Short mmCIF file of C-alpha atoms and ligand atoms in Angstrom, two decimals:
data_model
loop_
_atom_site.label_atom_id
_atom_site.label_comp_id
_atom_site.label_asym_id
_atom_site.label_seq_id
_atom_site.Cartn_x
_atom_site.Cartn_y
_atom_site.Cartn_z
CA UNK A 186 170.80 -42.26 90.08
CA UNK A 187 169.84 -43.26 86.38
CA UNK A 188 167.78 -45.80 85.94
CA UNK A 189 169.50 -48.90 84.36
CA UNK A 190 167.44 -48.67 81.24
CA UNK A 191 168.71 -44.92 81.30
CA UNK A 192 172.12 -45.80 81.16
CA UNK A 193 172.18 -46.84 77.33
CA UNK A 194 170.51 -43.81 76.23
CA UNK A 195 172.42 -41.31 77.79
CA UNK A 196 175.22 -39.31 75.77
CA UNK A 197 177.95 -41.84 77.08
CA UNK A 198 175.72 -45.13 76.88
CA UNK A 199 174.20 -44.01 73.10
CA UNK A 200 178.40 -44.26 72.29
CA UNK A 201 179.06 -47.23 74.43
CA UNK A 202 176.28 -49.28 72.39
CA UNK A 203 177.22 -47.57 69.27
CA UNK A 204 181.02 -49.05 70.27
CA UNK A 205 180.11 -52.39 70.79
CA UNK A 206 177.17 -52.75 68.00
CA UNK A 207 180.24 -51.70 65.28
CA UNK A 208 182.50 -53.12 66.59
CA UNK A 209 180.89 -56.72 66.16
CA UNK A 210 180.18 -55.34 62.82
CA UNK A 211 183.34 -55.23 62.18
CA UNK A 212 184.27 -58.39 63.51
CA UNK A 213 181.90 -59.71 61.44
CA UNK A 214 182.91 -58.56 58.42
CA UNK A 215 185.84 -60.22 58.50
CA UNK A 216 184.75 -63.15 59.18
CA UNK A 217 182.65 -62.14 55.71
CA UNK A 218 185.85 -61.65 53.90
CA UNK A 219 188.04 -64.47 55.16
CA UNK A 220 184.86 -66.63 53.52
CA UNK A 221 184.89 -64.73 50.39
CA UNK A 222 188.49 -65.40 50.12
CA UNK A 223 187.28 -68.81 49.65
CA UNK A 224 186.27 -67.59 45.54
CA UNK A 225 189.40 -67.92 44.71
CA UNK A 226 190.01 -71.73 45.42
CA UNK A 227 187.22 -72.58 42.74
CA UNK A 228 183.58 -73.51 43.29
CA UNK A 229 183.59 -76.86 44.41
CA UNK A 230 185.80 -75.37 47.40
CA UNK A 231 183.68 -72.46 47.81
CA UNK A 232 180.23 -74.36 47.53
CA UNK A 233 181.46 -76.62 49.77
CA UNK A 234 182.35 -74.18 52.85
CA UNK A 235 179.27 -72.49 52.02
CA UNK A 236 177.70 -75.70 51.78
CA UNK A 237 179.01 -76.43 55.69
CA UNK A 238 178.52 -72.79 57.09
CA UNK A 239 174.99 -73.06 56.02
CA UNK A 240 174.30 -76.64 57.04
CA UNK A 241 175.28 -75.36 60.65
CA UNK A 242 171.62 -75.62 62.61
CA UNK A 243 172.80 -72.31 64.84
CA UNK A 244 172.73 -70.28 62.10
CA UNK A 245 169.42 -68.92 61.75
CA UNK A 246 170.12 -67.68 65.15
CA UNK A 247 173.42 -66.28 64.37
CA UNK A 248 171.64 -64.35 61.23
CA UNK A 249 168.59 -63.12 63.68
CA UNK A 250 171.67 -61.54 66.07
CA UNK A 251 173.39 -59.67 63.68
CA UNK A 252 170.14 -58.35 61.87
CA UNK A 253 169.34 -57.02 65.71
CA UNK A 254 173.15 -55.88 66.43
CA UNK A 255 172.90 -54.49 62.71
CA UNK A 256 169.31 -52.55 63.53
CA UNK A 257 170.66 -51.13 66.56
CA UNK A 258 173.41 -49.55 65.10
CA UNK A 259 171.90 -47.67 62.71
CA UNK A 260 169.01 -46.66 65.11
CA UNK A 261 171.28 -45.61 67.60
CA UNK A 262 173.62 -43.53 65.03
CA UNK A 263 170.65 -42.05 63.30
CA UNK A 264 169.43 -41.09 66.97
CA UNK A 265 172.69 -39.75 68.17
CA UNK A 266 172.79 -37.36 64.41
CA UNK A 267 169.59 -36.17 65.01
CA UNK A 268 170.22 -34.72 68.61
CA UNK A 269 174.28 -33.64 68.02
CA UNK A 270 172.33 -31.27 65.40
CA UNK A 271 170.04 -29.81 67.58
CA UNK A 272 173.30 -29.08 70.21
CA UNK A 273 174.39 -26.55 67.48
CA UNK A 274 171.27 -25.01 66.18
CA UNK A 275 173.20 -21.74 64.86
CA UNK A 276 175.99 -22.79 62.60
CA UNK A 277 179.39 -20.90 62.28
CA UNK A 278 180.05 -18.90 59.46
CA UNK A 279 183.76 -20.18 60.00
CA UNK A 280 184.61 -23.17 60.68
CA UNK A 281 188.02 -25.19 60.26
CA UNK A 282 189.89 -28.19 61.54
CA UNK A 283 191.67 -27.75 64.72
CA UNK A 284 194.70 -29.74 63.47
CA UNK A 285 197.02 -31.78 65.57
CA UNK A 286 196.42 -33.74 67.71
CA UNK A 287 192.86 -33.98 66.93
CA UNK A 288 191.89 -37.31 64.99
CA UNK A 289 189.49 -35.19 62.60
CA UNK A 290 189.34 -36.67 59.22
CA UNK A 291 187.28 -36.37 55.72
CA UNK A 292 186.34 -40.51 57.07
CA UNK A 293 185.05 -38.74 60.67
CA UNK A 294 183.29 -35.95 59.16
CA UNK A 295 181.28 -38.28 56.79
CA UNK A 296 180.37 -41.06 58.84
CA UNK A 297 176.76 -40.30 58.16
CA UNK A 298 177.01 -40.14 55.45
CA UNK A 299 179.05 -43.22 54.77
CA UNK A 300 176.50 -45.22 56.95
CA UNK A 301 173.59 -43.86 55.03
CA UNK A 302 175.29 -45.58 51.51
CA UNK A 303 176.43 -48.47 53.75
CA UNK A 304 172.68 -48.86 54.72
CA UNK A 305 171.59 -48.63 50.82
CA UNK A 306 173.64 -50.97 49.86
CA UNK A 307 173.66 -53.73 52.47
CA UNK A 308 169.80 -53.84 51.33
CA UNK A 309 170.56 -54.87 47.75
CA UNK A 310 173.31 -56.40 48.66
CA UNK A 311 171.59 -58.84 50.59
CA UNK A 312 168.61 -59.17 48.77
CA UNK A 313 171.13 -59.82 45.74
CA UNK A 314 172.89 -63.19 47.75
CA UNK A 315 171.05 -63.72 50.60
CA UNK A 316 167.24 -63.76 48.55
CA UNK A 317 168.87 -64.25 45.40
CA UNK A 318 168.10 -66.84 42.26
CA UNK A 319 169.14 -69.94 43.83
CA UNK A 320 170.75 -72.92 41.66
CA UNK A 321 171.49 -76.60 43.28
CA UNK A 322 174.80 -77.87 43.42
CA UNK A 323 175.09 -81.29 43.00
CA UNK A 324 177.60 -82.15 45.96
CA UNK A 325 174.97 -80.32 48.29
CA UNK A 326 173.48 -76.65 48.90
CA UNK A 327 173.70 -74.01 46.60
CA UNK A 328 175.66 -72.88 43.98
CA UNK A 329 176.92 -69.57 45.51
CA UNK A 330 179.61 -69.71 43.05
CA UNK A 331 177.72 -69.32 40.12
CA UNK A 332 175.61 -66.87 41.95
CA UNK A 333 178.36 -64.83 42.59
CA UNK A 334 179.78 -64.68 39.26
CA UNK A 335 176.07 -63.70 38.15
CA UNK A 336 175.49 -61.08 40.72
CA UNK A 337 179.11 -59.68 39.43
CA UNK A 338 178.94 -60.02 35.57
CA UNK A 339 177.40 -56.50 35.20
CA UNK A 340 179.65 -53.55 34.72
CA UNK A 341 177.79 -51.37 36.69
CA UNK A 342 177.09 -53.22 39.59
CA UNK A 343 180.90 -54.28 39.94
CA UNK A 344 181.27 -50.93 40.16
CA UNK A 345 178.84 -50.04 42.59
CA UNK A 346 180.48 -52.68 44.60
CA UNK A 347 183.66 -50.74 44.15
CA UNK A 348 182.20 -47.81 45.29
CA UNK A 349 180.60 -49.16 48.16
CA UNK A 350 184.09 -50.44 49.50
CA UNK A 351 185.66 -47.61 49.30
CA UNK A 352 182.60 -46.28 51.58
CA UNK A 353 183.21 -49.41 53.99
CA UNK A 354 186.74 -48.48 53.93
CA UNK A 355 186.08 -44.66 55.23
CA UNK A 356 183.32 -45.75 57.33
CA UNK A 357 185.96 -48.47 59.32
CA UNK A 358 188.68 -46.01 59.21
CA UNK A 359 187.17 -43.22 61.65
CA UNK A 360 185.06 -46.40 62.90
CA UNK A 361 187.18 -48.81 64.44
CA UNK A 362 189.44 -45.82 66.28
CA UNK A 363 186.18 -44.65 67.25
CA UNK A 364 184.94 -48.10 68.82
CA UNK A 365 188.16 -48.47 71.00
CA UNK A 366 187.81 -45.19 72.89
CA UNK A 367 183.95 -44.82 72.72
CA UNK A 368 184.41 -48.41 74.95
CA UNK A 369 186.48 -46.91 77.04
CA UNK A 370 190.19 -48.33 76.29
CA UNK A 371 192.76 -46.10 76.50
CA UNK A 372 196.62 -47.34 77.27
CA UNK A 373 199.29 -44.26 76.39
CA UNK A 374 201.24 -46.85 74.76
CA UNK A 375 199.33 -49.32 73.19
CA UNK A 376 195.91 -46.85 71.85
CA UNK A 377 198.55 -45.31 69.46
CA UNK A 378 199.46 -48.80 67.79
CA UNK A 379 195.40 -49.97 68.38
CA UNK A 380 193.90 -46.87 66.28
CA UNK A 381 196.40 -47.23 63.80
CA UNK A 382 196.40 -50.56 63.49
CA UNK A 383 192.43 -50.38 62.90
CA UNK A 384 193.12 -47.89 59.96
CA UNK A 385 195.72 -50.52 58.23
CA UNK A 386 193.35 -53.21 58.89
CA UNK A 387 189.81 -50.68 57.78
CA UNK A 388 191.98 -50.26 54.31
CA UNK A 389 192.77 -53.85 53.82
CA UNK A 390 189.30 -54.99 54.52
CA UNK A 391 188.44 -52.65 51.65
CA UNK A 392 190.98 -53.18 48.90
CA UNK A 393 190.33 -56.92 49.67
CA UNK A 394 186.50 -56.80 48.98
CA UNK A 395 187.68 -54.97 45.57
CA UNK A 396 190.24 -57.53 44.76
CA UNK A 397 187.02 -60.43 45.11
CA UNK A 398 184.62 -58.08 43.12
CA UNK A 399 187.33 -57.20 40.57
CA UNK A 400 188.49 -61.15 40.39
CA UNK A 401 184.57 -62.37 39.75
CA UNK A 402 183.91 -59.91 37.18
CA UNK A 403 187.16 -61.00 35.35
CA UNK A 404 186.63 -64.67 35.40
CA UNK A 405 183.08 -64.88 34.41
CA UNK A 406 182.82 -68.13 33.17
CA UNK A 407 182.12 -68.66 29.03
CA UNK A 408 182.61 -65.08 28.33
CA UNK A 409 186.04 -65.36 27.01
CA UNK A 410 187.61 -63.51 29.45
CA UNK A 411 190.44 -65.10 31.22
CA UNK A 412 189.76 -68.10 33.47
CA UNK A 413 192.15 -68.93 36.20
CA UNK B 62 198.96 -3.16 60.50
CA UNK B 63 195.53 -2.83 58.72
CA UNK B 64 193.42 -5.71 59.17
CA UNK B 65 189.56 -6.55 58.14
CA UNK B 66 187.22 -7.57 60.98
CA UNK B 67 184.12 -9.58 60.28
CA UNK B 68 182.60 -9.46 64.02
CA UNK B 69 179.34 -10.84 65.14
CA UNK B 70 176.92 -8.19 66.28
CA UNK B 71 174.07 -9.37 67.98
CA UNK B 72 171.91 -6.84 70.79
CA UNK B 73 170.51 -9.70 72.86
CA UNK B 74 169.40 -13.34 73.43
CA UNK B 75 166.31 -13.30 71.42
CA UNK B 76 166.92 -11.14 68.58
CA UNK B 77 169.02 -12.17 64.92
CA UNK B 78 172.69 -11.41 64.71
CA UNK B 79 174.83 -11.13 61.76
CA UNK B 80 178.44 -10.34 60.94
CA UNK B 81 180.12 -7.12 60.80
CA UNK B 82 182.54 -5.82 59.04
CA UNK B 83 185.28 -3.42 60.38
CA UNK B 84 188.56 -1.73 58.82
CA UNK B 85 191.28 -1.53 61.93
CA UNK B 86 194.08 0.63 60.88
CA UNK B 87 196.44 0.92 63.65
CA UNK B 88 196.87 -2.33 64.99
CA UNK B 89 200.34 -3.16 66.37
CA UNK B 90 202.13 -6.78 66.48
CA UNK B 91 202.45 -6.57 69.79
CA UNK B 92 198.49 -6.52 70.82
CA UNK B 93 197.01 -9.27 72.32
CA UNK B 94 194.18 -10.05 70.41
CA UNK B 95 191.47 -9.02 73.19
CA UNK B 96 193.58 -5.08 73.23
CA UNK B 97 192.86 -5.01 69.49
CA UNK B 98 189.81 -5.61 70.34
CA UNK B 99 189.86 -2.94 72.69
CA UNK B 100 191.48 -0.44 69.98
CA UNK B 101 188.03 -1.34 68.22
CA UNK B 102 185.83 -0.51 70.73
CA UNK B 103 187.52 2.62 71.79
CA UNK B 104 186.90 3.26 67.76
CA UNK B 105 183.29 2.62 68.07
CA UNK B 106 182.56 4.25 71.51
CA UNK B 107 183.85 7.94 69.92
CA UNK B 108 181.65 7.45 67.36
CA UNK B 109 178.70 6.67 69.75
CA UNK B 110 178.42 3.63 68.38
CA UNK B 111 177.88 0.27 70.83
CA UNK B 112 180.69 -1.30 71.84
CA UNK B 113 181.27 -5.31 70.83
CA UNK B 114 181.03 -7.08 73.58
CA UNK B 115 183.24 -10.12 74.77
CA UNK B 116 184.15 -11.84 77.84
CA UNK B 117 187.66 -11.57 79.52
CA UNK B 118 188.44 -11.49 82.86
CA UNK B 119 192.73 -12.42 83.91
CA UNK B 120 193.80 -11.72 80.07
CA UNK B 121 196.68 -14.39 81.53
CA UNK B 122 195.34 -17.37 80.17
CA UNK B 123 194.03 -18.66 83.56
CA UNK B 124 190.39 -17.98 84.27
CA UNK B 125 188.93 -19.35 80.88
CA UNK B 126 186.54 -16.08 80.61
CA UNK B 127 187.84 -15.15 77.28
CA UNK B 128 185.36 -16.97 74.11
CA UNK B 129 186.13 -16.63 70.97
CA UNK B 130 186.09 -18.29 67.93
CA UNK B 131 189.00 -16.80 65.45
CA UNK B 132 188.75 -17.76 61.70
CA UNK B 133 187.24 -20.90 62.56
CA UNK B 134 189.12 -22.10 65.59
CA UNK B 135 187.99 -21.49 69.21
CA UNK B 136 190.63 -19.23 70.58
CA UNK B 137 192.53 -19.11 67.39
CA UNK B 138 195.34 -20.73 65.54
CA UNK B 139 198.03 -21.23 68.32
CA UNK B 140 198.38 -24.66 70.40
CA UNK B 141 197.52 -24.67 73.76
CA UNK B 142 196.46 -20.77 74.40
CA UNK B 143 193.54 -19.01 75.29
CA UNK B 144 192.45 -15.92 73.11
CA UNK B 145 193.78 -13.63 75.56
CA UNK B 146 197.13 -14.76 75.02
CA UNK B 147 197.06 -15.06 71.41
CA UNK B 148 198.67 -11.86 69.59
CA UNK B 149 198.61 -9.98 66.66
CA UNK B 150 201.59 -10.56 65.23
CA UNK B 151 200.52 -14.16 64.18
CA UNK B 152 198.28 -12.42 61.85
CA UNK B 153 199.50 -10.59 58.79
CA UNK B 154 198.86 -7.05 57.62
CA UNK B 155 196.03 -7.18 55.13
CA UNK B 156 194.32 -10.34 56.30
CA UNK B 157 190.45 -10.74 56.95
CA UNK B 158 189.80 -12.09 60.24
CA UNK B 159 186.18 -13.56 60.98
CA UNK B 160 185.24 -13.49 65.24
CA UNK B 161 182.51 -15.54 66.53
CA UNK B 162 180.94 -16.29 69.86
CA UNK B 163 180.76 -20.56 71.03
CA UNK B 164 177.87 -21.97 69.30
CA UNK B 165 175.86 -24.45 71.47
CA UNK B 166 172.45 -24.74 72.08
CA UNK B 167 173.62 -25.06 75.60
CA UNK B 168 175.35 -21.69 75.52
CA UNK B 169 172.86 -19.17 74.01
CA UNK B 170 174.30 -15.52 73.17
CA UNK B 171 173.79 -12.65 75.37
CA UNK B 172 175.32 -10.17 73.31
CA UNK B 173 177.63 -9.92 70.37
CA UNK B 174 180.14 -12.66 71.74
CA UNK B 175 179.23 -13.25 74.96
CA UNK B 176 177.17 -16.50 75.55
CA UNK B 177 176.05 -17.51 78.93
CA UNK B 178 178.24 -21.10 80.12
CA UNK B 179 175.96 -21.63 82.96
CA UNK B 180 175.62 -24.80 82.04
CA UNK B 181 178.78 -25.75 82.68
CA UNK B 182 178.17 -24.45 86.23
CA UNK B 183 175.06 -26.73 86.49
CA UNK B 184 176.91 -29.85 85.28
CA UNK B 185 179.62 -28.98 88.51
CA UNK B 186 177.20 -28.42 90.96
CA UNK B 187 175.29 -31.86 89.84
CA UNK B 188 178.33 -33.56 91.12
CA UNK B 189 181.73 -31.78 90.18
CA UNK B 190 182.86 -31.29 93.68
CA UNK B 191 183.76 -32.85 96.74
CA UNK B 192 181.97 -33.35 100.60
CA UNK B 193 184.27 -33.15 103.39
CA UNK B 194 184.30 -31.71 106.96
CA UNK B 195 185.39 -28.51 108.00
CA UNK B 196 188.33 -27.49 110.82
CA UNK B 197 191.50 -27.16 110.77
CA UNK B 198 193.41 -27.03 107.15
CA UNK B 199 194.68 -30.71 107.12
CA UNK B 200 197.76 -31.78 106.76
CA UNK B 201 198.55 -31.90 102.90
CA UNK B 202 201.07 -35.09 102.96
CA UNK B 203 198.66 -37.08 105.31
CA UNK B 204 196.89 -38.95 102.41
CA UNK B 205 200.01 -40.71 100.21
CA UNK B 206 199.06 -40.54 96.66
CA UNK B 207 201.29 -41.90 93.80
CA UNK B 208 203.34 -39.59 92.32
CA UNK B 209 202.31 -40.87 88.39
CA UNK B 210 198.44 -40.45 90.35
CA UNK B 211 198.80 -37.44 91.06
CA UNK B 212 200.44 -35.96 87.82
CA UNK B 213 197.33 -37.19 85.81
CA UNK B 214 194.90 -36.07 88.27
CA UNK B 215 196.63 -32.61 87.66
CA UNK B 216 196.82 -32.28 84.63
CA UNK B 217 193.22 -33.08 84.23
CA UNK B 218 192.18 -30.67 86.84
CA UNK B 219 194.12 -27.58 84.85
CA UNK B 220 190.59 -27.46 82.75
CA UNK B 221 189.73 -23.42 82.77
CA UNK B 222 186.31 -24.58 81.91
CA UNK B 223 186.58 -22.04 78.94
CA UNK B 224 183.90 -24.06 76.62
CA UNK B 225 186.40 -24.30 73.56
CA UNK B 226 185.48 -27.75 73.55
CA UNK B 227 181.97 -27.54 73.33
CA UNK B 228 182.52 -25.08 70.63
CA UNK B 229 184.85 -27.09 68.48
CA UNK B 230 182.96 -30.11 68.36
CA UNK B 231 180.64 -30.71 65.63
CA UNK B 232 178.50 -32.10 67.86
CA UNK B 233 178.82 -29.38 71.21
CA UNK B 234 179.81 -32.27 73.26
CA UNK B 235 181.24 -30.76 76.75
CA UNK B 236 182.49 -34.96 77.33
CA UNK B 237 186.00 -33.70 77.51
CA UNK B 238 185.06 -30.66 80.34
CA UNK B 239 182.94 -32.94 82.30
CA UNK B 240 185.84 -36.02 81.54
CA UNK B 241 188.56 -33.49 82.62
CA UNK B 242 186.41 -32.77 86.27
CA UNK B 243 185.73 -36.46 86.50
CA UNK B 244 189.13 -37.56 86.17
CA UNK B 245 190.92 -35.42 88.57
CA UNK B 246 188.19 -36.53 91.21
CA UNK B 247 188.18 -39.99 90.47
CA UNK B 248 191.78 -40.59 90.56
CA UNK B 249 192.20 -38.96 93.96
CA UNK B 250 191.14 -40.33 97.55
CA UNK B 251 188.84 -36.93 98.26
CA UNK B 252 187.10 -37.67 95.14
CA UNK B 253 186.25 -41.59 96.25
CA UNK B 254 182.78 -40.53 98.63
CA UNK B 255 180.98 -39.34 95.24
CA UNK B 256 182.73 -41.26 92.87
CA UNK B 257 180.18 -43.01 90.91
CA UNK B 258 177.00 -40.69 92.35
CA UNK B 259 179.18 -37.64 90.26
CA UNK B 260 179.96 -39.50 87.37
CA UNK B 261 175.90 -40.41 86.71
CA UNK B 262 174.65 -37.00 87.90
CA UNK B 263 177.26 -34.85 85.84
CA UNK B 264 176.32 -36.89 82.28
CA UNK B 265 172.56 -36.79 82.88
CA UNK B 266 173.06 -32.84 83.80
CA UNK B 267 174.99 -32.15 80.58
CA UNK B 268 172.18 -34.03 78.51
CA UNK B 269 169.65 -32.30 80.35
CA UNK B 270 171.48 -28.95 79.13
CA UNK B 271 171.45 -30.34 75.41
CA UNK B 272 174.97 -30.64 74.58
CA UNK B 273 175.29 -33.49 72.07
CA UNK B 274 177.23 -36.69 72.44
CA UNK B 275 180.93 -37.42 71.31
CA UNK B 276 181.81 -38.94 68.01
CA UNK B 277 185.44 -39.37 69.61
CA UNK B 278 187.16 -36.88 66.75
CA UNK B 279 189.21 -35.11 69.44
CA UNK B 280 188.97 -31.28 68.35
CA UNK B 281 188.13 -30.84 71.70
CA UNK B 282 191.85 -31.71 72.58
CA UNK B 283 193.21 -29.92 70.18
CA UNK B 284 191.61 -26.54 70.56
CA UNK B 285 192.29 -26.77 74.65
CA UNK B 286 194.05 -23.94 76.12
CA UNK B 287 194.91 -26.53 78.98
CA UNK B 288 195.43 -29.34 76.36
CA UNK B 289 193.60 -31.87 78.46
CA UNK B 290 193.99 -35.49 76.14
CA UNK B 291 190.84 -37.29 75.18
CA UNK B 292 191.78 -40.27 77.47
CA UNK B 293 189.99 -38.15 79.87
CA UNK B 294 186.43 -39.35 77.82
CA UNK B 295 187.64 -42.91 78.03
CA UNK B 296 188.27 -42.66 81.66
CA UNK B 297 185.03 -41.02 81.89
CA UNK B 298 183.25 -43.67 80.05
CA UNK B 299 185.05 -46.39 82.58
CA UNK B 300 183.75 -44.41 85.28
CA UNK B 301 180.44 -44.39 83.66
CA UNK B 302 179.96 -48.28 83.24
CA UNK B 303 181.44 -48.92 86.73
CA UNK B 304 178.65 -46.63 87.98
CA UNK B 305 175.83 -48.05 86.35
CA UNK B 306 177.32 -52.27 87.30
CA UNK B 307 177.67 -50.93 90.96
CA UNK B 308 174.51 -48.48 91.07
CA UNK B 309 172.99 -49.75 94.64
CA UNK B 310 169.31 -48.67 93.58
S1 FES C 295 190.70 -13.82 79.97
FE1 FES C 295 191.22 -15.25 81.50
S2 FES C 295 191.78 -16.94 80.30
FE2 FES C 295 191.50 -15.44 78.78
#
């Protein structure tokens, strides 16, 4: 009998804790996203949920347990890599998809990949908002909105962002499938909908991160560009 | 038809292999794939050359002996069939056709194509089986079991234990052979004794044997001979968590 701290490194636990670390990921993100939606009502709106998410005293602890859920992820994914490459030590000199009904896709394939850039960029990304300059707003907290539209006024970096959601948007698409049946769930009729419902929802999650990075970079304030 | 074979020669376990190329003239549509391979050898033994070797054993599709990996697909391009049933006339005169054994760490070569699966038979005998007492045959309709039950249970248990799986995944995962065993054991009332002892034992023997874990991509199912679905892994991973909640020590 395995020991019960055995159980979440085995080959089935490393994918059960895998499941359930991304998919809270996930979950959070769009939590993420429903807030950044928030940019587009202004930024006395947008200061002002910020202003109320951050003023919440449970937060710290909410940060501290996503950093951990966040950590384990990747530890357990770059852990997982590292041995599925030593179960194939000789590589074929032919190898192709097997085609229907397997669920193989360029997102699959590259999901180290895609987590490697996700990793990269969740750094700056967070040092960028979370550790950024910080200006008062007069109501209360910060001025995230002017943040933002800093953090988003250079070419390059918008489309780095762009980039990167694309990435997000590959890494959910294989991801989210991949959660559902590495937890276990499997209904004949309702998987079918579930995985591709996670696909529809992995590129909306995506296009809809663009759509904010796109939006800030084209309303920077005093630059001439249009203002809405 | 006249076809160009890139085979992979290797004399044993511990020395390099590499492909090799042969011309095969006279190969007819309606060869199986393994009696082209047969044409070859004949080829090779009258030249007093060594013969390839591969594994076959029924050449019906039912024993899971046959191994190979056929332009990049364990037991080549057709749904649902082992190599021994695949034949030559879904290739085309003129076409280059590359023949590998499984590659797993778990399933080193002993020559050419042949690798040794007895792993697989370690990861049954951890727990893959069933105790009960012997007599008299018993009576096959005492134990009701649901007719839906039963279907999955056989469907699952129609795993050849072939290794395709292992060989198709990127990761030589062998979740959806031991999932398949699982499966048919756990759904039925002879499997209920062992249930969640098998279930532990089987993953920490497949570990133990370095296969690598599943990134749930399902070229496992689709390279099957015995097309066993992937809701086998989930069911395995149910089994797996009701194991370790219910683990008495
Ligand atoms: S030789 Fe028996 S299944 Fe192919």
């Amino acid at each position: 009998m395995a020991s019960r701290s055995g159980v979440f490194s085995s080959s089935v636990g490393t994918k059960i804790v895998i499941g359930i670390t991304g998919f809270a990921l996930f979950l959070y993100l769009l939590i993420h996203i429903a807030g950044n939606l928030m940019v587009f009502f202004g930024p006395a709106f947008f200061n002002r949920y910020a202003y109320v998410l951050e003023s919440n005293p449970l937060l710290p602890l909410v940060e501290l347990g996503l950093l951990a859920v966040f950590l384990i992820h990747v530890y357990k994914t770059l852990r997982m890599f590292l041995s599925n490459q030593d179960a194939r030590p000789k590589a074929y000199a032919v190898k192709r998809p097997a085609g229907n009904p397997s669920r193989k896709t360029f997102a699959s394939s590259t999901m180290i990949v895609s987590g490697l850039w996700l990793l990269v960029f969740i750094v700056i990304h967070v040092k960028a908002f979370r550790y950024g300059t910080e200006y008062e707003w007069p109501a209360g907290g910060r001025d995230l909105y002017r943040q933002e539209m800093e953090n988003l006024s250079n070419p390059l970096m918008v489309a780095f962002y762009i980039l990167s959601m694309t990435v997000v948007g590959s890494h959910l698409f294989h991801g989210i499938a991949s959660a559902v049946q590495s937890l276990g769930l499997n209904h004949p009729k309702w998987t079918p909908r579930v995985l591709l419902a996670g696909k529809i929802v992995a590129a909306l999650i995506a296009v809809g991160f663009m759509i904010i990075a796109a939006w800030v970079y084209m309303n920077q304030p005093g630059t001439g560009r249009v203002h809405v | 038809m006249r076809l160009t074979l890139k085979i992979w020669r290797q004399a044993g376990p511990t020395v390099a292999g590499r492909l090799v190329e042969y011309i095969e003239d006279h190969v007819s549509p309606d060869m199986s794939f393994l009696e082209m391979l047969d044409v070859v050898n004949e080829g090779l033994i009258k030249k007093g050359e060594d013969a390839i070797a591969f594994d076959s054993d029924c050449r019906e599709g039912i024993c899971g002996m046959c191994s190979l990996v056929v332009n990049g697909v364990p037991h080549g391009p057709d749904r649902g069939t082992t190599v021994c049933q695949l034949h030559m006339r879904r290739f085309k005169d003129g076409d280059t056709i590359t023949i590998e054994p499984w590659r797993a760490a778990a399933f080193p070569v002993v020559k050419d194509l042949v690798v040794d699966r007895g792993a697989f038979d370690r990861i049954i005998a951890a727990g893959g089986y069933v105790s009960f007492n012997c007599g008299g045959a018993p009576d096959g309709n005492a134990i009701p079991i649901p007719k839906d039950i039963a279907d999955v249970a056989m469907d699952s248990a129609a795993c050849i234990g072939c290794g395709a799986c292992v060989a198709a995944c990127k990761n030589a995962s062998a979740h959806l052979f031991m999932s398949a065993k699982i499966s048919q054991l756990a759904l039925l009332p002879q499997g209920q004794p062992e249930r969640y002892r098998r279930v532990t034992a089987m993953v920490a023997q497949a570990d133990a044997e370095g296969f690598g874990s599943c990134s749930n991509e399902g070229e496992c199912e689709a390279v099957c001979p015995k097309e066993i679905p992937i809701s086998n892994i989930a069911r395995m991973t149910r089994e797996y968590v009701k194991a370790a909640l219910t683990a008495s020590k």
